[in-house]
Tab-separated table of C-alpha atoms and ligand atoms in Angstrom:
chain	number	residue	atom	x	y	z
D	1	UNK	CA	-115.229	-36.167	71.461
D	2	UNK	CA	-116.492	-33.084	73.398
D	3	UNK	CA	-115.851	-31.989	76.855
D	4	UNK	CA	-118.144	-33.758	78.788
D	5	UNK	CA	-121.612	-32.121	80.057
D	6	UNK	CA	-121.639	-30.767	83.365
D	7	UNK	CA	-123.195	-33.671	85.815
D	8	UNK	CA	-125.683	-30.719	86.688
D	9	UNK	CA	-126.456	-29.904	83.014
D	10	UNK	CA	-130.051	-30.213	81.972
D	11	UNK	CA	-131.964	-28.470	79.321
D	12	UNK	CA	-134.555	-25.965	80.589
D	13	UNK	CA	-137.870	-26.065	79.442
D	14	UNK	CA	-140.698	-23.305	79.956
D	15	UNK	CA	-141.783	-25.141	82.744
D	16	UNK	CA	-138.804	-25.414	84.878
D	17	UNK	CA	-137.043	-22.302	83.682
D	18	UNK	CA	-138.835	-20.340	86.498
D	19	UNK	CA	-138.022	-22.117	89.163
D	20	UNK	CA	-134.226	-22.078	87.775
D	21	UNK	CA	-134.633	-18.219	88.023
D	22	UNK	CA	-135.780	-18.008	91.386
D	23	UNK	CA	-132.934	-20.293	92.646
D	24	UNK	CA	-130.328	-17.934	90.688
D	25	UNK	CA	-132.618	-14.628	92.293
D	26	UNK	CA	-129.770	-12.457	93.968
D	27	UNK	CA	-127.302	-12.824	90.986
D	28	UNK	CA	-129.676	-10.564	88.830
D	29	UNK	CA	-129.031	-7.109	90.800
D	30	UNK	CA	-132.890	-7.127	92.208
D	31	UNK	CA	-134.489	-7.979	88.903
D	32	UNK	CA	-137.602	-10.334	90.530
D	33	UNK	CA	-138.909	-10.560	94.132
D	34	UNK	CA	-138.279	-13.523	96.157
D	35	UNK	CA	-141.174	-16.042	95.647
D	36	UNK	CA	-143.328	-12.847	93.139
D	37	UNK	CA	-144.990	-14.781	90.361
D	38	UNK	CA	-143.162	-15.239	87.176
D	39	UNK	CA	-144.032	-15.560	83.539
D	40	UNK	CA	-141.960	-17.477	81.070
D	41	UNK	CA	-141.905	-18.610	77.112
D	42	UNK	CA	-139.452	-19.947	74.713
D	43	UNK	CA	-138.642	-18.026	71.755
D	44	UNK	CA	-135.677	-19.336	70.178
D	45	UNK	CA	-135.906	-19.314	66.437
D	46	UNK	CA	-131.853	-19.775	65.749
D	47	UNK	CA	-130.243	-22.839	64.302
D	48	UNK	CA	-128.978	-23.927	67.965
D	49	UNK	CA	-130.120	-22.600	71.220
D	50	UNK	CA	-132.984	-22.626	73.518
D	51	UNK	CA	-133.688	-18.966	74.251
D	52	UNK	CA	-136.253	-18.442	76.981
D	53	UNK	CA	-138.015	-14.813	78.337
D	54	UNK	CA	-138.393	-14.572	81.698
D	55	UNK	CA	-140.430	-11.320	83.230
D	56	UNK	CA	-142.526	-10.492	86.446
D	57	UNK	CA	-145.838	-10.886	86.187
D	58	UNK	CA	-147.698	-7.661	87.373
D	59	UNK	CA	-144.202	-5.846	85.576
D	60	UNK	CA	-142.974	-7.003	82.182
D	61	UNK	CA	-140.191	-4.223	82.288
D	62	UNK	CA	-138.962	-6.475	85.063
D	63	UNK	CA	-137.107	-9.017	82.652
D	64	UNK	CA	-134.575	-10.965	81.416
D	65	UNK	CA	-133.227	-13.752	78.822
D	66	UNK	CA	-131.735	-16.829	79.430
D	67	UNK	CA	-129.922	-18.469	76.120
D	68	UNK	CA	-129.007	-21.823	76.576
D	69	UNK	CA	-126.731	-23.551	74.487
D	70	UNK	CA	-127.559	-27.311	73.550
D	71	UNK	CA	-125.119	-29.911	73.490
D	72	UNK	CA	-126.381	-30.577	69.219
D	73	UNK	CA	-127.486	-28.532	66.508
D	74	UNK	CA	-131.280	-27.367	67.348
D	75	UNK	CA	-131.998	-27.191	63.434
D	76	UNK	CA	-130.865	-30.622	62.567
D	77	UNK	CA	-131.293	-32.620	65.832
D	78	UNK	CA	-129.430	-34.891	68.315
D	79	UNK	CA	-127.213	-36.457	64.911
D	80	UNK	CA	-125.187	-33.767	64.924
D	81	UNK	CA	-123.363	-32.684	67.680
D	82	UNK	CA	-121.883	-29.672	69.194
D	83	UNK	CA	-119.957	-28.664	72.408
D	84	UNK	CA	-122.632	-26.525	74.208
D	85	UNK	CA	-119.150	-24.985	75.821
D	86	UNK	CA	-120.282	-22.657	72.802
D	87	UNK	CA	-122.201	-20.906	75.584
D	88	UNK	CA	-118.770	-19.681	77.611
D	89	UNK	CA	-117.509	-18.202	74.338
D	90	UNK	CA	-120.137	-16.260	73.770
D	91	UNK	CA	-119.827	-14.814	77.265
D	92	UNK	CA	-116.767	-14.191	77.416
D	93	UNK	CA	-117.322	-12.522	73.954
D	94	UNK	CA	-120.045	-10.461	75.196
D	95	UNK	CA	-117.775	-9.489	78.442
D	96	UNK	CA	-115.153	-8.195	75.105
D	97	UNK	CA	-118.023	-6.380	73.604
D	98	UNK	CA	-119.051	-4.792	76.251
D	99	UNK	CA	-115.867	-3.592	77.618
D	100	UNK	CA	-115.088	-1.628	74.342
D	101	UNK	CA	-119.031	-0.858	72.833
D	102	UNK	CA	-121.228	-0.777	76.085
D	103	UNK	CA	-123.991	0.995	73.896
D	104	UNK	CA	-124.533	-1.769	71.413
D	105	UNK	CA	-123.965	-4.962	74.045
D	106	UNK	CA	-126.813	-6.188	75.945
D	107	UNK	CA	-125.463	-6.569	79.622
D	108	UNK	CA	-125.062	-10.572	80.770
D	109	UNK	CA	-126.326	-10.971	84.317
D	110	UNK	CA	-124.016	-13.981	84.769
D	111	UNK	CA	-122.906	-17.099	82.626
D	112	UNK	CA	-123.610	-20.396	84.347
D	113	UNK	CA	-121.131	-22.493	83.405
D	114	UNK	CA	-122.854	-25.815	84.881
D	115	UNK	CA	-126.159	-24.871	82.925
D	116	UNK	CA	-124.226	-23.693	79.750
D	117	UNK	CA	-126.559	-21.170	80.063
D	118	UNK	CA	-126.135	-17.015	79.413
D	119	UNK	CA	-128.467	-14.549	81.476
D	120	UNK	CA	-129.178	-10.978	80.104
D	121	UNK	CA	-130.955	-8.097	79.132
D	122	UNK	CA	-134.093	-8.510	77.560
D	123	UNK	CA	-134.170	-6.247	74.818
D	124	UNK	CA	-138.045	-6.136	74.821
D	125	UNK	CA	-138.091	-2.608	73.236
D	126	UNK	CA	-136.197	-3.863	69.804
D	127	UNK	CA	-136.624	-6.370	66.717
D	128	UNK	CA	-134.525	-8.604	65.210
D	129	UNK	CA	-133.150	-6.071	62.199
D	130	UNK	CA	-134.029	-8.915	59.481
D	131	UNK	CA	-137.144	-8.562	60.295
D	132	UNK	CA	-137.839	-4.875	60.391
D	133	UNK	CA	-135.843	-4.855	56.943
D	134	UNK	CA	-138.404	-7.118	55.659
D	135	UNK	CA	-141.123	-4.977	56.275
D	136	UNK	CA	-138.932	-2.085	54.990
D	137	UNK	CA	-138.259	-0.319	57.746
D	138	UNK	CA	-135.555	2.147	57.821
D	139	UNK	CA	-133.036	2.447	61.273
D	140	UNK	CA	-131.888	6.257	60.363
D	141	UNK	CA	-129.084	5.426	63.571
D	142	UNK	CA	-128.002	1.974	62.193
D	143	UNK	CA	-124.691	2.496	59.833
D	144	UNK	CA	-123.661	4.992	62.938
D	145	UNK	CA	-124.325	2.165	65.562
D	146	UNK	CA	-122.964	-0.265	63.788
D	147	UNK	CA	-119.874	1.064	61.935
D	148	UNK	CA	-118.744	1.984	65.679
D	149	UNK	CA	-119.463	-1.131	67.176
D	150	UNK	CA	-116.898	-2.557	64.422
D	151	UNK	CA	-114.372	-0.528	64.893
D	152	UNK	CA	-114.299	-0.453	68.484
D	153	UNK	CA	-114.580	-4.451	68.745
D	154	UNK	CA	-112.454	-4.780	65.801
D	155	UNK	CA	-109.903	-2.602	66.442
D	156	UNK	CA	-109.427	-3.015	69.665
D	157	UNK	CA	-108.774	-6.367	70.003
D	158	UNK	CA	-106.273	-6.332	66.611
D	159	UNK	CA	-102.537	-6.271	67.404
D	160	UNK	CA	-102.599	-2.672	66.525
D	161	UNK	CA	-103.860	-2.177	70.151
D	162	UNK	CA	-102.710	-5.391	72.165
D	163	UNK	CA	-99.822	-5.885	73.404
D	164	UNK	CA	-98.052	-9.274	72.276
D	165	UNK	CA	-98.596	-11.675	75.168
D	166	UNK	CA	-102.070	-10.273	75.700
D	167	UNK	CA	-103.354	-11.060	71.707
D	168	UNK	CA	-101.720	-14.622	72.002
D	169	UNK	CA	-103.169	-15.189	75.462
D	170	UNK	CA	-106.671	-13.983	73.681
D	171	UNK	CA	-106.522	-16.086	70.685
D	172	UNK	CA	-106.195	-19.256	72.856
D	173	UNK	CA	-108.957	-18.247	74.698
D	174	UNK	CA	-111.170	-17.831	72.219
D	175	UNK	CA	-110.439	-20.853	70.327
D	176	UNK	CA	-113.437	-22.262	68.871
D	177	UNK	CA	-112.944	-25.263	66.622
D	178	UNK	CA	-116.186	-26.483	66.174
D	179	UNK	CA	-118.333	-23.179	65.045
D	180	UNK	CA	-115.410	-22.718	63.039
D	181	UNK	CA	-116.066	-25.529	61.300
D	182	UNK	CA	-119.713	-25.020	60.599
D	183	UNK	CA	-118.530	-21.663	59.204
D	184	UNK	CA	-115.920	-23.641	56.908
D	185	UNK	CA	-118.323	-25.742	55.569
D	186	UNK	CA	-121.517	-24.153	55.365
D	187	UNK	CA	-120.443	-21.081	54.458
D	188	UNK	CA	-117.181	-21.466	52.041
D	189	UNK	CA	-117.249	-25.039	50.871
D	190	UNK	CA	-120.809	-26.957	50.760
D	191	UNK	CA	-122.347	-24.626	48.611
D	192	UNK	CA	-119.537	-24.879	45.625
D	193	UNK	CA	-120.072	-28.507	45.551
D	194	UNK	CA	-123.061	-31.174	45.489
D	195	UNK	CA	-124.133	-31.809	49.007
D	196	UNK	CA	-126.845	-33.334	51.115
D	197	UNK	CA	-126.926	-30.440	53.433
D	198	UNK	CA	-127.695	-27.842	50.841
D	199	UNK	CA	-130.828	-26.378	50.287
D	200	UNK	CA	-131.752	-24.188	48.005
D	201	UNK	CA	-135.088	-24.527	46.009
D	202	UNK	CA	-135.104	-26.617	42.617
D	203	UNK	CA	-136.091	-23.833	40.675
D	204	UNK	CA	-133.165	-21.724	40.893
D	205	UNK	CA	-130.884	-24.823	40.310
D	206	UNK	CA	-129.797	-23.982	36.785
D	207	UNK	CA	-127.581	-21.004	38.445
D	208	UNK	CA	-126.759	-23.080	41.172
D	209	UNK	CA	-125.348	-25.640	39.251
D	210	UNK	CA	-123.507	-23.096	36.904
D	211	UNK	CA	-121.676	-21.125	40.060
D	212	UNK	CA	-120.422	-25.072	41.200
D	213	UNK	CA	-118.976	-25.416	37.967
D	214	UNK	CA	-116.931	-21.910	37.571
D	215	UNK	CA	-113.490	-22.342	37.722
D	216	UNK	CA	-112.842	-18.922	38.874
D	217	UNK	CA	-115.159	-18.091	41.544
D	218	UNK	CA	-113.934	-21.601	42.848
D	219	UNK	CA	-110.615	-20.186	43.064
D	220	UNK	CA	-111.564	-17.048	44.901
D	221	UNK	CA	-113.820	-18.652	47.259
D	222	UNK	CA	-111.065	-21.123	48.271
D	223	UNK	CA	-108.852	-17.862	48.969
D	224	UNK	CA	-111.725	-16.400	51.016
D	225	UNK	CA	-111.570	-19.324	53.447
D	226	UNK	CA	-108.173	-19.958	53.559
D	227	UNK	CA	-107.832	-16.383	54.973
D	228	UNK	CA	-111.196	-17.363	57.403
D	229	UNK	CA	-108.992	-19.966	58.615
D	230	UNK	CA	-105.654	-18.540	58.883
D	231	UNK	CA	-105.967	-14.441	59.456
D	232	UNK	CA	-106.177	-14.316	62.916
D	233	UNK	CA	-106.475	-10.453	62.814
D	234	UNK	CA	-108.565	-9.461	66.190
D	235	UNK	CA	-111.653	-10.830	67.551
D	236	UNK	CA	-114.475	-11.797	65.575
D	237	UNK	CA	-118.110	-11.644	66.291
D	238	UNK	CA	-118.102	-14.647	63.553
D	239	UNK	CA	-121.922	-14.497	62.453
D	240	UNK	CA	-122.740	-11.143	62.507
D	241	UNK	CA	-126.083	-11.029	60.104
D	242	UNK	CA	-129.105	-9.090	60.632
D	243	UNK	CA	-130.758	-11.918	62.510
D	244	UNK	CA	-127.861	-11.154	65.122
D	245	UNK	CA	-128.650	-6.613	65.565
D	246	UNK	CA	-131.619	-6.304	67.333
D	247	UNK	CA	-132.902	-2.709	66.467
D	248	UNK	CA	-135.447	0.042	67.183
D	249	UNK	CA	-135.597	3.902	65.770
D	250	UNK	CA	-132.957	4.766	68.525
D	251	UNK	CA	-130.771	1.865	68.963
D	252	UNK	CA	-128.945	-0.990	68.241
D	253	UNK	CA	-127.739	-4.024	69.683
D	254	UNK	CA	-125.089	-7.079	68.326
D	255	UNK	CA	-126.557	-10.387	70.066
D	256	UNK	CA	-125.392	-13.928	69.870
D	257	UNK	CA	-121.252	-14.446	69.280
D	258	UNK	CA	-121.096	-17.685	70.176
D	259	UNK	CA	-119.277	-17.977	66.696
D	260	UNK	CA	-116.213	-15.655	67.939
D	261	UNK	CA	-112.790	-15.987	67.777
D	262	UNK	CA	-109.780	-14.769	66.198
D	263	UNK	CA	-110.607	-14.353	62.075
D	264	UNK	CA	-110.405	-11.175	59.724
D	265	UNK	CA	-112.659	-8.361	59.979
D	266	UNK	CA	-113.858	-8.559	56.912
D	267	UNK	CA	-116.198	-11.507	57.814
D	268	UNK	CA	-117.836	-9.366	60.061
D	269	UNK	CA	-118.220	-5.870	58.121
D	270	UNK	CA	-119.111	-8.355	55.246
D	271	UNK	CA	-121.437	-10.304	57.170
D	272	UNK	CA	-123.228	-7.138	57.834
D	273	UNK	CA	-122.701	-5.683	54.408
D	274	UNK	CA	-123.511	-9.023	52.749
D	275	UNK	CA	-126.887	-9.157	54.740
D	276	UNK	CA	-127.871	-5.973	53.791
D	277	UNK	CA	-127.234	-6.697	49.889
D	278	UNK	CA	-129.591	-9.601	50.635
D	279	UNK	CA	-132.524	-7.382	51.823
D	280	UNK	CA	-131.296	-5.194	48.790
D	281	UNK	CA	-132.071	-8.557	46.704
D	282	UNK	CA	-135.316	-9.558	48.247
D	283	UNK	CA	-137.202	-6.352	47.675
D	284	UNK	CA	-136.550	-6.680	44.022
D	285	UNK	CA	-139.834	-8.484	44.489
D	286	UNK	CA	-140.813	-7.831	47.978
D	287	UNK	CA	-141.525	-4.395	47.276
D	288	UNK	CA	-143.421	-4.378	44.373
D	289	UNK	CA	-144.035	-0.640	43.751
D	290	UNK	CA	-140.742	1.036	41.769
D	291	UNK	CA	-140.981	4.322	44.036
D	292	UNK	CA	-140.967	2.478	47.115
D	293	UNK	CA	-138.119	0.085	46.173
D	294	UNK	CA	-135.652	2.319	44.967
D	295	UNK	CA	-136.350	4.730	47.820
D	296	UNK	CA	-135.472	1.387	50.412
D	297	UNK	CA	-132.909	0.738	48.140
D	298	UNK	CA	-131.245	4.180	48.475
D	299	UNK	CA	-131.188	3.331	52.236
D	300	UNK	CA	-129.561	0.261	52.275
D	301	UNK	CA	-127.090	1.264	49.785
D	302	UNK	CA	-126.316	4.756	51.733
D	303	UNK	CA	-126.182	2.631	55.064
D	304	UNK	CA	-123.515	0.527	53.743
D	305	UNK	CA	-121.681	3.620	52.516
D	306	UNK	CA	-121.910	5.453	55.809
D	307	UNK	CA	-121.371	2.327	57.873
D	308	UNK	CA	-117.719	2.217	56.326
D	309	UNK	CA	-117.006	5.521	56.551
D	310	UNK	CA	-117.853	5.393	60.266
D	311	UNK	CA	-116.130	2.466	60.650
D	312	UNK	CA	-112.655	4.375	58.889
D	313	UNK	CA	-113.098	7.128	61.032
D	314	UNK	CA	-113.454	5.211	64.308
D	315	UNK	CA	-110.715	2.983	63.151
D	316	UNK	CA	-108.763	6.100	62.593
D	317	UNK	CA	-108.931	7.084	66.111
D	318	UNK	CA	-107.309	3.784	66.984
D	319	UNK	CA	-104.335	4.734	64.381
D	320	UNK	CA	-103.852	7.339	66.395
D	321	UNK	CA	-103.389	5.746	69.497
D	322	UNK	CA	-100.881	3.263	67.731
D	323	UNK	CA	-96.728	4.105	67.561
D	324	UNK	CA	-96.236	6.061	64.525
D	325	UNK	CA	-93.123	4.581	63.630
D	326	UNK	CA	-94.617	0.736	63.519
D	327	UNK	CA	-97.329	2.110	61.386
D	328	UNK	CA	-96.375	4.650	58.338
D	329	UNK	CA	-99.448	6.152	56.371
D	330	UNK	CA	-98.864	3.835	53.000
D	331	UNK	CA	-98.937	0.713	55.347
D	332	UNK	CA	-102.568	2.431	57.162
D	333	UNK	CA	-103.682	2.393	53.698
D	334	UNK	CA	-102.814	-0.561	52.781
D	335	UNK	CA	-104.666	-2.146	55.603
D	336	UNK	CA	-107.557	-0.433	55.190
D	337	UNK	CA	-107.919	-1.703	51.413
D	338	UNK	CA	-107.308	-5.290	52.198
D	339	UNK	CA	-109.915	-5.065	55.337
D	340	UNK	CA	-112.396	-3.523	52.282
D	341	UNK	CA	-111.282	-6.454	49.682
D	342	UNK	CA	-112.110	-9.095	52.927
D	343	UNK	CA	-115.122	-7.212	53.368
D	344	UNK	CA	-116.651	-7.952	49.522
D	345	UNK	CA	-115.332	-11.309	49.686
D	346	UNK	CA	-116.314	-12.595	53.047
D	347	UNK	CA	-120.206	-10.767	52.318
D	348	UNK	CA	-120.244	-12.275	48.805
D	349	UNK	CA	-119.866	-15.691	50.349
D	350	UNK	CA	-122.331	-14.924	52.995
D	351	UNK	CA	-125.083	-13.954	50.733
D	352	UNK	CA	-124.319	-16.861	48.295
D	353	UNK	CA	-124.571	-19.632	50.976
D	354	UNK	CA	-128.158	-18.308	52.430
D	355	UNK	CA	-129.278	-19.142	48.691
D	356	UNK	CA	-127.581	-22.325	48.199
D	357	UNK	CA	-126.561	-23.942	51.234
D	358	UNK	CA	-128.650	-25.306	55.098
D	359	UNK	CA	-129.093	-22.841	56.612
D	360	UNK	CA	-130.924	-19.778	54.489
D	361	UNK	CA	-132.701	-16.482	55.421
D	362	UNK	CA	-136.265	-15.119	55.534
D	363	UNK	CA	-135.655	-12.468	53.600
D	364	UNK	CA	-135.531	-14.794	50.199
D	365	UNK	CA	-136.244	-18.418	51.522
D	366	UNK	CA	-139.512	-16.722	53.421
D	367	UNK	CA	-140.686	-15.415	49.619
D	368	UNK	CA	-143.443	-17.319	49.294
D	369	UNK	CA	-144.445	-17.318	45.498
D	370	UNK	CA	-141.244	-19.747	43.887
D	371	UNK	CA	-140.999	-17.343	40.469
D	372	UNK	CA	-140.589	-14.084	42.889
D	373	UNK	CA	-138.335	-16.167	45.578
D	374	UNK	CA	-136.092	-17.332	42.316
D	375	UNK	CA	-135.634	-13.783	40.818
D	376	UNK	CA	-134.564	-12.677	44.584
D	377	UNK	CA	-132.352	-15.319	44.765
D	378	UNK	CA	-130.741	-15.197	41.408
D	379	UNK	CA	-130.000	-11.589	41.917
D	380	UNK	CA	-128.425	-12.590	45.158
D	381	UNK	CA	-126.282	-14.898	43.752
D	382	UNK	CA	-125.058	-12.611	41.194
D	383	UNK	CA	-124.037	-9.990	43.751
D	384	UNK	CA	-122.382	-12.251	45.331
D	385	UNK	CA	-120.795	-13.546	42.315
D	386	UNK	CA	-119.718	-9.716	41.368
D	387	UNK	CA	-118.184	-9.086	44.959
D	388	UNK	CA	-115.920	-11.566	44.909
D	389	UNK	CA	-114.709	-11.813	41.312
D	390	UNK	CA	-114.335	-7.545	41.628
D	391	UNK	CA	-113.349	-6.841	44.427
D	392	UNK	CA	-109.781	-6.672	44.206
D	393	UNK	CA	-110.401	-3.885	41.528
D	394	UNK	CA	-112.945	-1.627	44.581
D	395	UNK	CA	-110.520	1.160	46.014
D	396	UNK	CA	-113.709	2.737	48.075
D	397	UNK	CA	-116.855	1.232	49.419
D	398	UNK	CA	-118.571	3.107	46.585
D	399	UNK	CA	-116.997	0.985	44.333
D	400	UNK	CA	-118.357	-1.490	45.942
D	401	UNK	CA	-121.478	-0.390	46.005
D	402	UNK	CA	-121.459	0.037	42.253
D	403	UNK	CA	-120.296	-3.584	41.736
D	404	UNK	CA	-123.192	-4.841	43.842
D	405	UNK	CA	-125.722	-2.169	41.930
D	406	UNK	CA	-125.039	-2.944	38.374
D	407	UNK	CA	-125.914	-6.994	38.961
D	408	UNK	CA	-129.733	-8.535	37.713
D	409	UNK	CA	-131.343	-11.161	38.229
D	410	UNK	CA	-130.398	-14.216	35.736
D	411	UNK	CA	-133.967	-15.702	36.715
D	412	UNK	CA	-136.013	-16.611	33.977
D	413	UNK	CA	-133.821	-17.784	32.524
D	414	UNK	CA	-133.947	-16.911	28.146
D	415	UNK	CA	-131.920	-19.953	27.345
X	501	SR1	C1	-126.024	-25.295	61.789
X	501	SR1	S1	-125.859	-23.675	62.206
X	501	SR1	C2	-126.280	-22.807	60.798
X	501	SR1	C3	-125.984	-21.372	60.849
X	501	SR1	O1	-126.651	-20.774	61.929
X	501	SR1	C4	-125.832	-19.771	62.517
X	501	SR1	O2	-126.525	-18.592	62.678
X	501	SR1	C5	-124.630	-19.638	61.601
X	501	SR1	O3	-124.821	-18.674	60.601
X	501	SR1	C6	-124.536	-21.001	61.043
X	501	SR1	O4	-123.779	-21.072	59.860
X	502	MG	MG1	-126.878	-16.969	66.130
């Protein structure tokens, strides 16, 4: 059903990435010696790829990463297959990135198409931002990072900046059925109906149970992926959560867009927004003291805030650049409001499918005692719930903010 492997394809494994390396030695701009000793270990903890770190051993600053795609889906196994040709859109996505962000892309070595395989920058002076968010740690640079990194990536691959051949001749590139599809399901459908893939924990089921059965948010969620599916509006990063910005008090970094292609910005700011409401949700227990909480709070709340307004104003700079006539004040406007209605909806249905459906997040799945992981949860479903249902009524991201603010938990349940 998929292109067929390469007939040089093999997965590496910690002991033959080395030796992989040192045959590939003059495409990585002097990284390694010739025949120096090498260190290697596997550290993939995604849902599909092997992800290896390769680094000199009398130098660790003398690195790199190699993230190789596999030709299934690492979290589920060999039953369910997927093209590892995954691996070429994310380089080619990365190559995008770069071009317009250099500050927040890690730089790719090469892309091996034989291998399926993606060499780059180790960023061995950052963490993966779920992580650091977990243990509450604030990223004062973040909303500034990020909001440009959107706008430039966003913006500049939208038809407000391409010229027409150019945006059609991108969207075929960057076609990308298959991650598509996981996004369809996973993400929009599975977890409004019974499934065998969902998997959220039995104690939070009542709410669970009660979302499937409303009408309304039905409705709305339907319209959410319909526009997923159809708005091909410039090119996505397509699974842009925190486990995807690796951070540090200085900078930041977008990893891992194997999901790209052409699809609304809203999916990403949301995906970004939506995570953050989810660390918002999990230290309604994980930080137990009420100083300390509303203090993180504040940050995440004031991070989404300035991460739109950075995003306007870097979007603005593309207006600019964009014929006048084509593109009158009232329709700017308009645009921007529909990219912030996208926004609520595509990060509601990101936060509600890491509590219902496969594949979840550490943040609330990783709260260990079940009556703190359910009040987590149940106030991340009701964000989500509020985002999507309001959002059409937001005219700013503080209203927005204020939507997502005013939810509590359901869990325990009185009735
Ligand atoms: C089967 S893949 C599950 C999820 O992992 C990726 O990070 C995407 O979010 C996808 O939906
Ligand atoms: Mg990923």
């Amino acid at each position: 059903m998929f292109k067929e492997l390469p007939p040089n394809y093999r997965p590496l494994e910690e002991s033959t990435v080395i030796d992989y390396v040192r045959s590939q030695a003059d495409r990585l701009n002097g990284v390694f010696r010739t025949g120096e000793p090498l260190e290697a270990v596997e550290v993939g903890d995604g849902n599909l790829n092997l992800v290896f770190k390769i680094w000199a051993q009398d130098d660790p600053e003398r690195t790199v990463v190699i993230k190789q795609a596999l030709p299934y889906v690492r979290l589920v196994g060999e039953s369910w297959p997927m093209p590892a040709d995954r691996a070429r859109i994310e380089a080619q996505a990365l190559d995008v990135e770069y071009r317009y962000c250099p500050q927040h892309t890690p730089r790719v070595y090469y892309f091996d198409p034989e291998m399926y395989l993606i060499v780059m920058q180790n960023l061995n002076h950052h963490i993966v931002m779920r992580k650091g968010l977990i243990q509450g740690i604030k990223y004062p640079h973040f909303a500034e990072h990020i909001g440009v990194f959107l706008a430039k990536t966003l913006g500049m691959t939208s038809d407000l900046v391409l010229d027409y051949r150019t945006k059609k001749e991108e969207v075929a590139r960057f076609i990308n059925p298959e991650l598509c599809k996981i996004t369809e399901d996973l993400v929009f459908t599975e977890p409004y109906r019974k499934t065998e893939r969902n998997a959220y924990h039995k104690e939070i089921e009542p709410q669970v149970l009660a979302f499937q059965a409303d009408e309304a948010l039905h409705v709305e969620m339907a319209k959410m992926k319909e526009k997923f599916m159809t708005h091909a509006q410039a090119l996505i990063h397509g699974d842009l959560h925190t486990g995807s910005i690796m951070v540090n008090e200085t900078e930041t970094f977008v990893i891992d867009p194997e999901f790209a292609f052409y699809g609304p910005m809203g999916f990403d700011i949301g995906a970004v927004i939506g995570n953050l409401f989810l660390s918002y949700a999990s230290h309604e227990v994980r930080s137990p003291d009420p100083e300390k909480r509303a203090d993180f709070r504040r940050y995440l709340t004031d991070t989404v805030i300035d991460l739109w307004h950075v995003f306007e104003r870097e979007f603005q700079a593309i207006w600019d650049q964009v014929d006048p006539m084509d593109m009158p004040k009232g329709y700017q406007e308009d645009y921007m409001l529909r990219v912030l209605h996208d926004t609520a909806g595509m990060g509601a249905a990101k936060m509600m499918r890491r509590i219902i459906g496969l594949a979840g997040v550490e943040d609330i799945r990783g709260i260990e005692d079940v009556e703190e992981r359910s009040i987590a949860a149940s106030l991340a479903l009701n964000i989500g719930r509020a985002l999507l249902l309001e959002r059409e009524q937001m005219r700013t991201i503080e209203d927005l903010v204020e939507v997502a603010t005013a939810c509590k938990p359901t869990y325990p349940w009185t009735d």
